[in-house]
Short mmCIF file of C-alpha atoms and ligand atoms in Angstrom, two decimals:
data_model
loop_
_atom_site.label_atom_id
_atom_site.label_comp_id
_atom_site.label_asym_id
_atom_site.label_seq_id
_atom_site.Cartn_x
_atom_site.Cartn_y
_atom_site.Cartn_z
CA UNK A 1167 -10.10 -32.01 17.59
CA UNK A 1168 -6.58 -30.85 18.29
CA UNK A 1169 -5.13 -34.39 18.29
CA UNK A 1170 -6.99 -34.92 15.06
CA UNK A 1171 -5.24 -31.99 13.48
CA UNK A 1172 -1.88 -33.31 14.68
CA UNK A 1173 -2.72 -36.52 12.83
CA UNK A 1174 -3.59 -34.67 9.62
CA UNK A 1175 -0.50 -32.49 9.77
CA UNK A 1176 1.58 -35.61 9.94
CA UNK A 1177 -0.40 -37.19 7.07
CA UNK A 1178 0.22 -33.99 5.09
CA UNK A 1179 3.95 -34.19 5.76
CA UNK A 1180 4.16 -37.79 4.59
CA UNK A 1181 2.01 -37.55 1.47
CA UNK A 1182 1.78 -34.04 0.04
CA UNK A 1183 4.57 -32.29 -1.82
CA UNK A 1184 5.25 -28.72 -0.78
CA UNK A 1185 6.96 -26.07 -2.95
CA UNK A 1186 10.66 -26.78 -3.45
CA UNK A 1187 10.73 -29.35 -0.68
CA UNK A 1188 11.55 -32.98 -0.07
CA UNK A 1189 8.83 -35.55 0.69
CA UNK A 1190 8.34 -36.32 3.53
CA UNK A 1191 8.89 -32.70 4.52
CA UNK A 1192 11.48 -31.47 7.01
CA UNK A 1193 8.81 -30.11 9.32
CA UNK A 1194 5.04 -30.14 9.70
CA UNK A 1195 3.30 -27.29 7.90
CA UNK A 1196 1.16 -24.98 10.02
CA UNK A 1197 -2.53 -25.66 9.58
CA UNK A 1198 -4.62 -22.58 8.77
CA UNK A 1199 -8.18 -22.61 10.06
CA UNK A 1200 -9.27 -19.13 9.04
CA UNK A 1201 -7.83 -16.08 7.29
CA UNK A 1202 -9.26 -12.59 7.47
CA UNK A 1203 -7.80 -9.17 6.69
CA UNK A 1204 -4.06 -9.48 7.36
CA UNK A 1205 -4.41 -12.32 9.87
CA UNK A 1206 -3.98 -16.05 9.46
CA UNK A 1207 -5.53 -18.08 12.29
CA UNK A 1208 -3.94 -21.46 13.00
CA UNK A 1209 -5.77 -24.55 14.21
CA UNK A 1210 -4.52 -23.94 17.77
CA UNK A 1211 -6.14 -20.49 17.72
CA UNK A 1212 -2.97 -18.43 17.31
CA UNK A 1213 -3.33 -15.47 14.95
CA UNK A 1214 -0.37 -14.49 12.76
CA UNK A 1215 0.10 -11.19 10.96
CA UNK A 1216 0.73 -12.00 7.34
CA UNK A 1217 3.87 -10.48 5.88
CA UNK A 1218 3.80 -12.49 2.65
CA UNK A 1219 0.42 -11.74 1.01
CA UNK A 1220 0.58 -15.41 -0.02
CA UNK A 1221 3.41 -14.69 -2.46
CA UNK A 1222 2.54 -11.20 -3.68
CA UNK A 1223 -1.05 -12.04 -4.46
CA UNK A 1224 -3.38 -11.14 -1.55
CA UNK A 1225 -3.22 -7.36 -1.95
CA UNK A 1226 -6.61 -6.58 -0.32
CA UNK A 1227 -6.32 -9.06 2.55
CA UNK A 1228 -8.08 -12.38 3.12
CA UNK A 1229 -11.78 -13.03 3.11
CA UNK A 1230 -12.68 -9.70 1.58
CA UNK A 1231 -16.49 -9.27 1.41
CA UNK A 1232 -16.43 -7.66 -2.07
CA UNK A 1233 -14.21 -10.36 -3.53
CA UNK A 1234 -16.21 -13.12 -1.85
CA UNK A 1235 -19.38 -11.60 -3.30
CA UNK A 1236 -17.95 -11.44 -6.83
CA UNK A 1237 -17.21 -15.15 -6.73
CA UNK A 1238 -20.54 -16.18 -5.27
CA UNK A 1239 -22.44 -14.05 -7.79
CA UNK A 1240 -20.60 -15.68 -10.66
CA UNK A 1241 -21.06 -19.09 -9.08
CA UNK A 1242 -24.83 -18.62 -9.19
CA UNK A 1243 -24.54 -18.09 -12.95
CA UNK A 1244 -21.92 -20.73 -13.81
CA UNK A 1245 -18.46 -21.74 -12.60
CA UNK A 1246 -16.81 -22.54 -15.89
CA UNK A 1247 -17.35 -23.01 -19.60
CA UNK A 1248 -14.79 -23.83 -22.27
CA UNK A 1249 -13.32 -20.74 -23.97
CA UNK A 1250 -13.20 -22.27 -27.45
CA UNK A 1251 -16.17 -20.81 -29.34
CA UNK A 1252 -17.79 -19.47 -26.14
CA UNK A 1253 -17.27 -16.27 -24.22
CA UNK A 1254 -18.67 -14.59 -21.09
CA UNK A 1255 -18.97 -11.19 -19.44
CA UNK A 1256 -16.31 -11.77 -16.74
CA UNK A 1257 -13.63 -12.34 -19.42
CA UNK A 1258 -14.81 -9.49 -21.65
CA UNK A 1259 -14.88 -7.06 -18.77
CA UNK A 1260 -11.52 -8.16 -17.47
CA UNK A 1261 -9.92 -7.71 -20.90
CA UNK A 1262 -11.41 -4.22 -21.06
CA UNK A 1263 -10.11 -3.31 -17.59
CA UNK A 1264 -6.62 -4.62 -18.33
CA UNK A 1265 -6.48 -2.69 -21.61
CA UNK A 1266 -7.57 0.45 -19.77
CA UNK A 1267 -4.86 0.24 -17.12
CA UNK A 1268 -1.94 -1.35 -19.00
CA UNK A 1269 0.54 0.84 -20.87
CA UNK A 1270 -0.77 1.76 -24.36
CA UNK A 1271 -0.90 0.30 -26.96
CA UNK A 1272 -1.18 -3.10 -25.26
CA UNK A 1273 -4.73 -4.03 -26.18
CA UNK A 1274 -4.74 -7.71 -27.12
CA UNK A 1275 -5.24 -10.19 -24.27
CA UNK A 1276 -4.57 -13.91 -23.77
CA UNK A 1277 -5.89 -15.45 -20.53
CA UNK A 1278 -3.71 -18.21 -19.09
CA UNK A 1279 -4.18 -20.28 -15.96
CA UNK A 1280 -0.97 -19.46 -14.07
CA UNK A 1281 2.06 -17.22 -14.23
CA UNK A 1282 4.36 -19.90 -15.59
CA UNK A 1283 1.92 -20.66 -18.38
CA UNK A 1284 1.66 -16.95 -19.18
CA UNK A 1285 5.45 -16.89 -19.61
CA UNK A 1286 5.29 -19.92 -21.92
CA UNK A 1287 2.60 -18.18 -23.97
CA UNK A 1288 4.65 -14.96 -24.16
CA UNK A 1289 7.69 -16.90 -25.38
CA UNK A 1290 5.68 -18.79 -27.99
CA UNK A 1291 4.08 -15.53 -29.13
CA UNK A 1292 7.53 -13.99 -29.66
CA UNK A 1293 8.78 -17.01 -31.61
CA UNK A 1294 5.64 -17.13 -33.75
CA UNK A 1295 5.87 -13.39 -34.43
CA UNK A 1296 9.35 -13.69 -35.89
CA UNK A 1297 8.51 -16.90 -37.76
CA UNK A 1298 5.60 -15.09 -39.41
CA UNK A 1299 8.01 -12.35 -40.52
CA UNK A 1300 10.29 -14.90 -42.19
CA UNK A 1301 12.81 -15.02 -39.32
CA UNK A 1302 12.42 -18.61 -38.13
CA UNK A 1303 15.96 -18.62 -36.72
CA UNK A 1304 14.88 -16.24 -33.96
CA UNK A 1305 13.85 -18.82 -31.36
CA UNK A 1306 16.11 -18.08 -28.42
CA UNK A 1307 15.82 -15.64 -25.53
CA UNK A 1308 18.10 -13.22 -23.75
CA UNK A 1309 17.58 -12.50 -20.09
CA UNK A 1310 19.53 -11.40 -17.02
CA UNK A 1311 20.92 -13.53 -14.22
CA UNK A 1312 19.04 -13.77 -10.90
CA UNK A 1313 15.69 -13.71 -12.69
CA UNK A 1314 12.68 -15.87 -11.94
CA UNK A 1315 9.95 -16.56 -14.48
CA UNK A 1316 8.22 -19.74 -13.32
CA UNK A 1317 8.67 -23.49 -13.09
CA UNK A 1318 7.58 -24.96 -16.43
CA UNK A 1319 10.39 -25.84 -18.83
CA UNK A 1320 10.28 -22.77 -21.09
CA UNK A 1321 9.98 -20.46 -18.11
CA UNK A 1322 12.68 -22.36 -16.22
CA UNK A 1323 15.06 -21.96 -19.16
CA UNK A 1324 15.08 -18.19 -18.56
CA UNK A 1325 15.35 -18.41 -14.74
CA UNK A 1326 18.75 -17.83 -13.18
CA UNK A 1327 20.89 -20.82 -14.26
CA UNK A 1328 22.00 -21.59 -10.69
CA UNK A 1329 18.81 -20.89 -8.72
CA UNK A 1330 16.89 -22.55 -11.55
CA UNK A 1331 19.01 -25.72 -11.35
CA UNK A 1332 19.81 -25.71 -15.07
CA UNK A 1333 22.51 -28.34 -14.56
CA UNK A 1334 19.94 -30.83 -13.31
CA UNK A 1335 17.74 -30.29 -16.38
CA UNK A 1336 20.44 -29.49 -18.92
CA UNK A 1337 19.11 -31.80 -21.65
CA UNK A 1338 15.48 -30.84 -21.06
CA UNK A 1339 15.87 -27.07 -21.23
CA UNK A 1340 16.43 -24.88 -24.27
CA UNK A 1341 19.73 -22.98 -24.01
CA UNK A 1342 19.26 -19.24 -23.58
CA UNK A 1343 21.56 -16.20 -23.28
CA UNK A 1344 22.28 -14.69 -19.87
CA UNK A 1345 23.58 -11.19 -19.25
CA UNK A 1346 24.97 -10.35 -15.79
CA UNK A 1347 22.32 -9.37 -13.24
CA UNK A 1348 21.59 -5.62 -13.20
CA UNK A 1349 23.56 -3.78 -10.51
CA UNK A 1350 21.67 -3.25 -7.26
CA UNK A 1351 20.23 0.13 -6.38
CA UNK A 1352 21.10 3.49 -7.92
CA UNK A 1353 24.33 2.37 -9.56
CA UNK A 1354 25.99 4.90 -11.87
CA UNK A 1355 28.31 2.33 -13.38
CA UNK A 1356 26.81 1.14 -16.67
CA UNK A 1357 29.02 -1.96 -17.04
CA UNK A 1358 25.88 -4.12 -16.66
CA UNK A 1359 24.22 -2.34 -19.59
CA UNK A 1360 27.38 -2.66 -21.69
CA UNK A 1361 27.51 -6.42 -21.05
CA UNK A 1362 23.85 -6.75 -21.98
CA UNK A 1363 24.35 -4.70 -25.16
CA UNK A 1364 27.34 -6.81 -26.14
CA UNK A 1365 25.37 -10.08 -25.89
CA UNK A 1366 22.48 -8.64 -27.85
CA UNK A 1367 24.77 -7.29 -30.58
CA UNK A 1368 26.47 -10.62 -31.00
CA UNK A 1369 23.39 -12.86 -30.92
CA UNK A 1370 20.34 -10.82 -31.95
CA UNK A 1371 19.87 -12.84 -35.15
CA UNK A 1372 18.94 -15.84 -33.02
CA UNK A 1373 17.02 -13.94 -30.36
CA UNK A 1374 13.22 -13.66 -30.43
CA UNK A 1375 12.83 -11.61 -27.27
CA UNK A 1376 14.37 -10.32 -24.10
CA UNK A 1377 12.45 -11.36 -20.99
CA UNK A 1378 12.93 -9.44 -17.76
CA UNK A 1379 11.23 -8.59 -14.47
CA UNK A 1380 10.98 -4.78 -14.46
CA UNK A 1381 12.73 -2.96 -11.56
CA UNK A 1382 12.33 -5.76 -8.99
CA UNK A 1383 13.71 -9.26 -9.51
CA UNK A 1384 11.58 -11.38 -7.19
CA UNK A 1385 12.14 -15.03 -6.32
CA UNK A 1386 15.63 -15.03 -7.88
CA UNK A 1387 16.99 -12.81 -5.09
CA UNK A 1388 14.64 -9.92 -4.28
CA UNK A 1389 16.86 -7.48 -6.14
CA UNK A 1390 15.89 -3.88 -6.94
CA UNK A 1391 17.61 -2.14 -9.86
CA UNK A 1392 17.57 1.32 -11.44
CA UNK A 1393 14.94 2.31 -14.03
CA UNK A 1394 17.70 3.54 -16.37
CA UNK A 1395 18.78 -0.08 -16.84
CA UNK A 1396 15.30 -1.05 -18.02
CA UNK A 1397 15.09 1.92 -20.42
CA UNK A 1398 18.44 0.95 -21.89
CA UNK A 1399 17.24 -2.63 -22.37
CA UNK A 1400 14.07 -1.39 -24.10
CA UNK A 1401 16.10 0.84 -26.46
CA UNK A 1402 18.52 -1.96 -27.29
CA UNK A 1403 15.64 -4.32 -28.09
CA UNK A 1404 14.22 -1.77 -30.55
CA UNK A 1405 17.59 -1.27 -32.23
CA UNK A 1406 18.14 -4.99 -32.68
CA UNK A 1407 14.68 -6.16 -33.81
CA UNK A 1408 14.13 -8.13 -30.63
CA UNK A 1409 10.83 -8.08 -28.71
CA UNK A 1410 10.66 -7.09 -25.04
CA UNK A 1411 8.67 -9.28 -22.66
CA UNK A 1412 8.01 -7.66 -19.27
CA UNK A 1413 7.26 -10.27 -16.62
CA UNK A 1414 5.15 -8.26 -14.15
CA UNK A 1415 3.60 -11.31 -12.54
CA UNK A 1416 5.07 -10.26 -9.17
CA UNK A 1417 5.34 -6.49 -9.66
CA UNK A 1418 1.96 -5.73 -11.26
CA UNK A 1419 -1.00 -4.02 -9.55
CA UNK A 1420 0.82 -1.42 -7.50
CA UNK A 1421 3.31 -3.50 -5.53
CA UNK A 1422 6.34 -1.35 -6.44
CA UNK A 1423 4.53 1.99 -6.07
CA UNK A 1424 3.57 2.19 -9.76
CA UNK A 1425 0.59 0.30 -11.16
CA UNK A 1426 3.09 -1.59 -13.34
CA UNK A 1427 6.82 -1.46 -12.61
CA UNK A 1428 7.59 -0.63 -16.29
CA UNK A 1429 6.15 2.81 -15.56
CA UNK A 1430 9.17 3.65 -13.37
CA UNK A 1431 11.17 3.70 -16.61
CA UNK A 1432 8.34 4.83 -18.92
CA UNK A 1433 8.85 1.64 -20.89
CA UNK A 1434 6.11 -0.11 -22.86
CA UNK A 1435 7.00 -3.74 -23.53
CA UNK A 1436 5.81 -5.65 -26.59
CA UNK A 1437 4.41 -8.36 -24.35
CA UNK A 1438 3.32 -8.01 -20.72
CA UNK A 1439 2.72 -10.95 -18.35
CA UNK A 1440 0.41 -10.51 -15.36
CA UNK A 1441 -0.62 -12.96 -12.64
CA UNK A 1442 -0.42 -13.31 -8.85
CA UNK A 1443 -2.27 -10.17 -7.57
CA UNK A 1444 -4.53 -10.20 -10.66
CA UNK A 1445 -7.28 -12.00 -8.70
CA UNK A 1446 -6.43 -10.43 -5.34
CA UNK A 1447 -4.98 -13.83 -4.44
CA UNK A 1448 -8.27 -15.71 -4.75
CA UNK A 1449 -7.77 -17.97 -7.75
CA UNK A 1450 -5.07 -18.86 -10.23
CA UNK A 1451 -5.27 -16.68 -13.33
CA UNK A 1452 -2.77 -14.90 -15.55
CA UNK A 1453 -2.91 -12.66 -18.60
CA UNK A 1454 -0.57 -11.95 -21.49
CA UNK A 1455 -1.07 -8.58 -23.17
CA UNK A 1456 0.40 -7.51 -26.47
CA UNK A 1457 -0.25 -4.93 -29.18
CA UNK A 1458 -2.13 -5.16 -32.43
CA UNK A 1459 0.88 -5.60 -34.67
CA UNK A 1460 2.04 -8.77 -32.94
CA UNK A 1461 -1.48 -10.20 -32.83
CA UNK A 1462 -1.95 -9.52 -36.54
CA UNK A 1463 1.45 -10.86 -37.54
CA UNK A 1464 0.98 -14.09 -35.60
CA UNK A 1465 -2.54 -14.54 -36.95
CA UNK A 1466 -1.50 -13.94 -40.56
CA UNK A 1467 1.29 -16.52 -40.33
CA UNK A 1468 1.32 -19.95 -41.91
CA UNK A 1469 0.21 -21.41 -38.56
CA UNK A 1470 -2.69 -18.95 -38.67
CA UNK A 1471 -3.12 -18.94 -34.91
CA UNK A 1472 -1.39 -18.55 -31.58
CA UNK A 1473 -0.65 -22.12 -30.65
CA UNK A 1474 -1.89 -22.31 -27.08
CA UNK A 1475 -5.19 -23.02 -25.35
CA UNK A 1476 -5.49 -24.13 -21.72
CA UNK A 1477 -8.53 -26.13 -20.60
CA UNK A 1478 -9.37 -23.59 -17.90
CA UNK A 1479 -8.62 -20.57 -20.07
CA UNK A 1480 -10.36 -17.40 -18.75
CA UNK A 1481 -12.10 -19.28 -15.95
CA UNK A 1482 -15.19 -17.16 -15.17
CA UNK A 1483 -14.85 -17.34 -11.37
CA UNK A 1484 -11.25 -16.19 -11.61
CA UNK A 1485 -12.12 -13.41 -14.09
CA UNK A 1486 -15.03 -12.25 -11.90
CA UNK A 1487 -12.86 -11.94 -8.81
CA UNK A 1488 -10.10 -10.26 -10.87
CA UNK A 1489 -12.60 -7.61 -11.99
CA UNK A 1490 -13.65 -6.99 -8.40
CA UNK A 1491 -10.03 -6.87 -7.23
CA UNK A 1492 -9.03 -4.31 -9.87
CA UNK A 1493 -12.08 -2.17 -9.05
CA UNK A 1494 -11.22 -2.31 -5.37
CA UNK A 1495 -7.63 -1.29 -6.08
CA UNK A 1496 -8.55 1.63 -8.32
CA UNK A 1497 -11.27 2.87 -5.97
CA UNK A 1498 -8.71 3.66 -3.25
CA UNK A 1499 -5.60 5.79 -3.08
CA UNK A 1500 -3.36 2.75 -3.47
CA UNK A 1501 -0.40 4.91 -4.50
CA UNK A 1502 -0.43 6.74 -1.20
CA UNK A 1503 -1.02 3.54 0.75
CA UNK A 1504 1.91 1.76 -0.92
CA UNK A 1505 4.05 4.91 -0.57
CA UNK A 1506 3.37 4.99 3.17
CA UNK A 1507 4.21 1.32 3.54
CA UNK A 1508 7.48 1.99 1.72
CA UNK A 1509 8.42 4.85 4.05
CA UNK A 1510 7.67 2.78 7.11
CA UNK A 1511 9.56 -0.26 5.83
CA UNK A 1512 12.63 1.88 5.12
CA UNK A 1513 12.48 3.53 8.56
CA UNK A 1514 11.97 0.29 10.47
CA UNK A 1515 14.11 -2.18 8.51
CA UNK A 1516 17.13 0.06 7.91
CA UNK A 1517 18.40 -0.49 11.54
CA UNK A 1518 18.87 -4.21 10.68
CA UNK A 1519 21.85 -3.10 8.59
CA UNK A 1520 23.80 -2.67 11.86
CA UNK A 1521 23.55 -6.39 12.66
CA UNK A 1522 26.75 -8.34 11.94
CA UNK A 1523 24.94 -11.06 9.94
CA UNK A 1524 23.14 -8.61 7.62
CA UNK A 1525 24.58 -7.77 4.20
CA UNK A 1526 21.96 -5.40 2.80
CA UNK A 1527 18.54 -3.87 3.40
CA UNK A 1528 16.41 -2.73 0.46
CA UNK A 1529 12.83 -1.58 0.03
CA UNK A 1530 10.66 -0.63 -2.92
CA UNK A 1531 6.95 0.08 -2.65
CA UNK A 1532 5.33 -2.51 -0.39
CA UNK A 1533 8.40 -4.77 -0.49
CA UNK A 1534 10.99 -4.92 2.28
CA UNK A 1535 14.08 -7.13 2.06
CA UNK A 1536 16.85 -7.97 4.51
CA UNK A 1537 19.65 -9.90 2.84
CA UNK A 1538 21.82 -11.96 5.17
CA UNK A 1539 25.47 -12.79 4.61
CA UNK A 1540 24.77 -16.52 4.57
CA UNK A 1541 21.78 -18.87 4.26
CA UNK A 1542 22.94 -20.26 7.65
CA UNK A 1543 21.88 -16.97 9.21
CA UNK A 1544 18.22 -17.75 8.59
CA UNK A 1545 18.16 -21.43 9.58
CA UNK A 1546 15.43 -22.17 12.08
CA UNK A 1547 13.91 -18.68 11.92
CA UNK A 1548 10.48 -19.74 10.70
CA UNK A 1549 9.21 -21.28 13.99
CA UNK A 1550 10.56 -18.29 15.88
CA UNK A 1551 8.54 -15.91 13.68
CA UNK A 1552 5.41 -17.98 14.35
CA UNK A 1553 6.10 -17.78 18.11
CA UNK A 1554 6.21 -14.01 17.71
CA UNK A 1555 2.84 -14.02 15.96
CA UNK A 1556 3.95 -13.16 12.42
CA UNK A 1557 3.95 -15.08 9.15
CA UNK A 1558 7.29 -14.42 7.47
CA UNK A 1559 8.90 -17.12 5.37
CA UNK A 1560 12.58 -16.59 4.65
CA UNK A 1561 14.28 -18.31 1.74
CA UNK A 1562 17.92 -18.72 0.72
CA UNK A 1563 19.65 -15.85 2.57
CA UNK A 1564 16.67 -13.49 2.44
CA UNK A 1565 14.14 -12.34 5.01
CA UNK A 1566 11.55 -10.34 3.13
CA UNK A 1567 8.01 -9.05 3.47
CA UNK A 1568 5.38 -7.87 0.98
CA UNK A 1569 2.22 -7.49 3.06
CA UNK A 1570 -1.35 -6.92 1.85
CA UNK A 1571 -1.83 -3.20 1.12
CA UNK A 1572 -4.54 -2.98 3.80
CA UNK A 1573 -1.99 -3.59 6.55
CA UNK A 1574 -2.02 -1.00 9.33
CA UNK A 1575 0.90 0.93 10.78
CA UNK A 1576 1.05 -1.08 14.05
CA UNK A 1577 0.85 -4.33 12.13
CA UNK A 1578 3.81 -3.34 9.95
CA UNK A 1579 5.73 -2.55 13.12
CA UNK A 1580 4.88 -6.02 14.44
CA UNK A 1581 6.47 -7.49 11.31
CA UNK A 1582 9.56 -5.30 11.25
CA UNK A 1583 10.24 -5.59 14.98
CA UNK A 1584 9.90 -9.37 14.77
CA UNK A 1585 12.50 -9.34 11.97
CA UNK A 1586 14.86 -7.15 13.98
CA UNK A 1587 14.41 -9.22 17.12
CA UNK A 1588 14.87 -12.60 15.46
CA UNK A 1589 17.92 -11.48 13.49
CA UNK A 1590 19.45 -9.99 16.65
CA UNK A 1591 18.96 -13.30 18.48
CA UNK A 1592 20.79 -15.07 15.65
CA UNK A 1593 23.60 -12.54 15.39
C1 PLP B 1432 5.46 -16.28 -9.45
C2 PLP B 1432 6.08 -15.82 -10.71
C3 PLP B 1432 5.93 -16.55 -11.91
C4 PLP B 1432 5.21 -17.86 -11.97
O1 PLP B 1432 3.87 -17.77 -11.65
P1 PLP B 1432 3.06 -19.07 -11.19
O2 PLP B 1432 1.64 -18.60 -11.09
O3 PLP B 1432 3.64 -19.49 -9.88
O4 PLP B 1432 3.25 -20.10 -12.24
C5 PLP B 1432 6.52 -16.03 -13.05
N1 PLP B 1432 7.21 -14.86 -13.02
C6 PLP B 1432 7.36 -14.15 -11.90
C7 PLP B 1432 8.11 -12.85 -11.94
C8 PLP B 1432 6.82 -14.60 -10.70
O5 PLP B 1432 7.00 -13.91 -9.57
#
């Protein structure tokens, strides 16, 4: 059995692309046999404590009985039907739940099949909105550097130009406007806001919307910035007749200590993108919320419709598990849980700052980040983490964790002490 798995891991490495990786891969991927709670069990029987929540998504842990049940109940009824001309209870109920918990007055919902597609839909919605108002020249977007919004071409065009490899795709991507990245932490220097305001003042006639990740920039560098920056951005958008798209695909559903990160700044965007934790990490699903005015404007336009419609739009299995995941979240004191994780992450990761290879340590909600001085400082760390029984996957110069909310105190300590130990060995 074990030899067999060695064979399949090598097959995998030769034939299957992995995220942002060459083919064949640089190393065999670890084969997961079972996942339960916050533990991933490998084919050789080793159990790893999961620090990644499978990229922000598995907030309630793996193999959750309530989530499993929601999917099997829906499966008994039907797995999928087209969303053109047909509807179903899982989608209706999910729209109702999202409207209830999202900032008012966001009460119009588009279901997309992944985060990147949700971003595409949000961008098209903004362009169509302005076109309907007789402003067809507003087709470009303003964003901040170090952002990440997905891997499709529209989404990629608003990712950080360097991380997003814009040079490689320069003829394929629309050209957008980039303000400097917001300053880290509780900065009281507003030069970043001034630079943003300047770009918007000069180019607003061409700009349909600003797109930004509220409070935490995720895959573009795990950067946490002050709420005052986001409020200033929202005010500037209003002044200049530019829509605000909040990409909460990573931050939504409590991860930053607020249900949605916009709430830290009391900002309501015109368009809100949700994904990742929406289904508790079970299936791919995303949602784009907007308010009545945009929906009506787009619908009354010459096009007469929002021009998007994925084959697997509002997949019933995904909607059913999303409903169960939201119920599970709201039925517990998630705010306290995430608040406690934050306190523990700060207490236990802060000592890493003393290590000579570490540049910065930052935490927000259930997110803990150790930024190294150089990407070289994290080379070869992944196998070492697995040896220590934790699943932590560094990228670029960042070692970061965002565990499932159900993680227990001792399990967090296993993660943070593994980070401290491995970084000390490297230092
Ligand atoms: C992950 C992510 C996306 C893309 O979502 P996919 O489901 O991977 O397409 C977009 N925006 C943000 C902020 C993300 O974290």
